[in-house]
Short mmCIF file of C-alpha atoms in Angstrom, two decimals:
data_model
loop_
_atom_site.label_atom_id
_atom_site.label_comp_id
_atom_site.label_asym_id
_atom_site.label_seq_id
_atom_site.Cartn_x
_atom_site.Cartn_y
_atom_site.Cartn_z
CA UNK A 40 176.15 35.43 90.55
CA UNK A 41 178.38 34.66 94.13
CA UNK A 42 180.75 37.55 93.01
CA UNK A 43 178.36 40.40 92.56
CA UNK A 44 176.62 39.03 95.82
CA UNK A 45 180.09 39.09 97.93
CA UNK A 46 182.06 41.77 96.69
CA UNK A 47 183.97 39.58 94.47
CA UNK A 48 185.46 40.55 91.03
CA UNK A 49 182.64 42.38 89.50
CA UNK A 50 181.51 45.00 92.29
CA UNK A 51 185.65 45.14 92.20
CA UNK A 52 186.21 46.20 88.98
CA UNK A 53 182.65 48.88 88.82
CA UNK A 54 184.97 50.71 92.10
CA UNK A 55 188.08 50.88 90.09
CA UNK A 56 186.05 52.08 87.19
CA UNK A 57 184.25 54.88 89.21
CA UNK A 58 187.86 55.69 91.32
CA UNK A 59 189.55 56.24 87.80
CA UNK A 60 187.28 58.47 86.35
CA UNK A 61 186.57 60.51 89.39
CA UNK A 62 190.68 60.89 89.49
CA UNK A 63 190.58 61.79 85.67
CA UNK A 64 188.17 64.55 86.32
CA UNK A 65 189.76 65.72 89.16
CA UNK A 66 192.94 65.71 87.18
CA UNK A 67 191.04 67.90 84.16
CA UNK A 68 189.54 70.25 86.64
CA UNK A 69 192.60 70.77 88.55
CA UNK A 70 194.51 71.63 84.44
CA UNK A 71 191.83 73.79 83.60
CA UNK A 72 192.03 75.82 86.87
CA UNK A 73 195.81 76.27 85.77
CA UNK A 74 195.40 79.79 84.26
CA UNK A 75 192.86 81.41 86.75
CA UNK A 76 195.87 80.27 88.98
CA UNK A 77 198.61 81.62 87.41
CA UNK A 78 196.55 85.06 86.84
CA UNK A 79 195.50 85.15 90.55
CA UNK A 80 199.49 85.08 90.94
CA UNK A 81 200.33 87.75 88.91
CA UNK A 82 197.79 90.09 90.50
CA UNK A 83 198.83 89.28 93.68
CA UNK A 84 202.83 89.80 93.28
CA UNK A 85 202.15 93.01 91.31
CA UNK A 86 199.91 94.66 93.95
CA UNK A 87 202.50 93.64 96.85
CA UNK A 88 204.84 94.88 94.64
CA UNK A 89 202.28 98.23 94.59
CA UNK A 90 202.35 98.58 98.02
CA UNK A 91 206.21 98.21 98.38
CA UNK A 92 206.67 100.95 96.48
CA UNK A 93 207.27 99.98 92.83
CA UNK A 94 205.45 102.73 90.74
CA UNK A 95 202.54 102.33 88.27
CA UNK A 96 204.11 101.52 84.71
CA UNK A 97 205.41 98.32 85.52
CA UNK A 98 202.66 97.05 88.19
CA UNK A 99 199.68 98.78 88.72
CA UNK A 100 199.11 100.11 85.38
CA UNK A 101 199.95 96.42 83.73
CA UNK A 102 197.48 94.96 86.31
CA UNK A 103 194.68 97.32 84.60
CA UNK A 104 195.12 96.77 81.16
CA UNK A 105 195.61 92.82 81.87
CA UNK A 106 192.28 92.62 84.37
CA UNK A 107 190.74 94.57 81.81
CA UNK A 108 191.74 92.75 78.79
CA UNK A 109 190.27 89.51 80.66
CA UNK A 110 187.21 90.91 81.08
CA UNK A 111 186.63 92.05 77.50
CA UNK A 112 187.49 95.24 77.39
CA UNK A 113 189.62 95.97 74.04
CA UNK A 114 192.42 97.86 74.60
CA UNK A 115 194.88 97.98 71.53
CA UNK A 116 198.05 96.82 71.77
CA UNK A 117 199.26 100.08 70.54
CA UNK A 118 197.54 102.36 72.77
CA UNK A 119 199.16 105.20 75.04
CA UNK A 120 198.20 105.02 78.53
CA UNK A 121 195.91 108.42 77.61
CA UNK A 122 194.24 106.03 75.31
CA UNK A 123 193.86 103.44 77.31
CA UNK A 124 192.60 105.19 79.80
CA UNK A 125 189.85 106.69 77.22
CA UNK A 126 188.68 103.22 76.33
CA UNK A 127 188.74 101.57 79.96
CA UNK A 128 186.72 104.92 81.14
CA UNK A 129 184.14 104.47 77.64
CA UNK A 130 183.57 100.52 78.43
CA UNK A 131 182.97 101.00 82.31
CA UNK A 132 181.10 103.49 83.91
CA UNK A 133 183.35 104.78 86.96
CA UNK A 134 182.30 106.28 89.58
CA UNK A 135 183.79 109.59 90.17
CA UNK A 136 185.88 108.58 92.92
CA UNK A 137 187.25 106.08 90.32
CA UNK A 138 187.72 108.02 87.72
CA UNK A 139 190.01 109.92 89.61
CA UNK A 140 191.49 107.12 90.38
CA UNK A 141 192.07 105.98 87.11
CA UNK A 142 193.44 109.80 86.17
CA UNK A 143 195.34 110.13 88.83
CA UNK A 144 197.01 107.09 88.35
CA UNK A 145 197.33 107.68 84.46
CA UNK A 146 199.22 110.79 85.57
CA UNK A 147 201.64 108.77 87.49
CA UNK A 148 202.04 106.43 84.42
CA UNK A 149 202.68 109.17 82.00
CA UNK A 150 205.44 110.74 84.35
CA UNK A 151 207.30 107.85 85.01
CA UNK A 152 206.98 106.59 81.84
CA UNK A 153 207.38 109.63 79.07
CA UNK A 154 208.80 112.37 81.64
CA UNK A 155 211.33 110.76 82.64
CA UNK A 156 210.76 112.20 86.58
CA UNK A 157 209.82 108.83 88.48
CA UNK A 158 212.54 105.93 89.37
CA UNK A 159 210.79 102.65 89.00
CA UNK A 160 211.01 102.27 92.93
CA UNK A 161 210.68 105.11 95.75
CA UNK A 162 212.28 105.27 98.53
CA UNK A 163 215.04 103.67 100.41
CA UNK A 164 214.85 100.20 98.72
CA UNK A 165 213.82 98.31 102.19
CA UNK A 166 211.09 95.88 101.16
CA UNK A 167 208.06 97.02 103.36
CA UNK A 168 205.07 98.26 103.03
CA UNK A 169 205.23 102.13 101.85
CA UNK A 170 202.08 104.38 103.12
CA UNK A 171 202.34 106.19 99.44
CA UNK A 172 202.12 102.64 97.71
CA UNK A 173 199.31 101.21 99.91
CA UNK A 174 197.15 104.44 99.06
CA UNK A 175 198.01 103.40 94.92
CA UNK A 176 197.10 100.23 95.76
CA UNK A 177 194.12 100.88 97.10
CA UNK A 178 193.44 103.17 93.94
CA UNK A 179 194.34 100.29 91.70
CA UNK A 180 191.90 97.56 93.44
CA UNK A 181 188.85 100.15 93.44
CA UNK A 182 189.52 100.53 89.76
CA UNK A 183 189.72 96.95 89.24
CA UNK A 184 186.79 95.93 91.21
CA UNK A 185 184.43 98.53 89.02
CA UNK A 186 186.09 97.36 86.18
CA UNK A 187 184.61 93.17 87.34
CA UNK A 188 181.36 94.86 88.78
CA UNK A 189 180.23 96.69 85.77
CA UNK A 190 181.18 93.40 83.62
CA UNK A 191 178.44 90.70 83.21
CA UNK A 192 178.48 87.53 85.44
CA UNK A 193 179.60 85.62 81.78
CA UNK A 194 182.53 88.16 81.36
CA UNK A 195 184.07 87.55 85.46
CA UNK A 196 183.59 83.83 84.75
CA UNK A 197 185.66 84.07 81.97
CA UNK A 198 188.05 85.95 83.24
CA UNK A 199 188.89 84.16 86.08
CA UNK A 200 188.43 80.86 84.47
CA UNK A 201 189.87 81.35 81.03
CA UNK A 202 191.84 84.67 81.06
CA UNK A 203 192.33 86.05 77.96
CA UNK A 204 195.84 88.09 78.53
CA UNK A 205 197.46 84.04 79.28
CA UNK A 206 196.99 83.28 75.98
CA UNK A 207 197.55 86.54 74.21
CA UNK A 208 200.07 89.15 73.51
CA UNK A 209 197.80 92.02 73.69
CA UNK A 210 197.30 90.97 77.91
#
């Protein structure tokens, strides 16, 4: 019993042992965090994008119906942004602030996207921060964080942990 008394081979090996699976964990914590990762990332480019002036149907509007899809919130696939809208404003209770939000910001959608009247990017193309698209912005995130405070704690787990609109087409 001289090894297990000195150090030797034994008390050796039990190290490795506990070293290796602490770096296997690590290494299956670090894979699972992979989506909430690559969601955070999308969120984040699309509301810089917000700010820098690219308009609602291909950033702020996407970034609704994908937060909302990860926190439950069934939205078909097929939907118009009216309907959308309708079922976003049916699962949530908004405050009125936010449900102008959400209107006004529906409005912007449906122009740009059906009317025809919107470029996809105002003003003069320079890549700063635009006082118009700070102020959507700013709509957008209030939306959004109603949308995660009227969810339960199990939904916002989920859908930072294991978003749904990673592993489906409907996000």
């Amino acid at each position: 019993d001289r090894d297990g008394a000195t150090g030797g081979p034994d008390s050796t090996a039990t190290l490795y042992g506990w070293l290796w699976t602490l770096l296997v964990a690590l290494g299956i914590a670090l894979l699972l965090l992979i989506p909430a990762a690559v969601r955070a990332g999308q969120r984040a480019i699309r509301l810089r994008r917000f700010t820098r002036g690219y308009l609602a149907a291909t950033t702020g509007w996407r970034e609704l119906l994908q937060s909302a899809h990860d926190l439950g919130i069934d939205i078909s696939s097929t939907a118009t942004p009216r309907g959308a809208a309708l079922a976003i404003s049916r699962a949530v209770r908004l405050g009125e602030r936010d449900q102008e939000a959400l209107a006004s910001v529906l409005d912007l959608v449906e122009r740009q996207s059906f009317a025809g009247e919107l470029p996809n990017r105002v003003g003069n193309g320079a890549h700063r921060v635009t006082a118009e698209g700070a102020a959507w912005a700013h709509r957008i995130t209030s939306i959004l964080a109603q949308l995660r405070t009227a969810s339960g704690w199990r939904a916002r787990i989920a859908a930072v942990i294991a978003p749904r609109s990673i592993w489906s087409r409907a996000g």
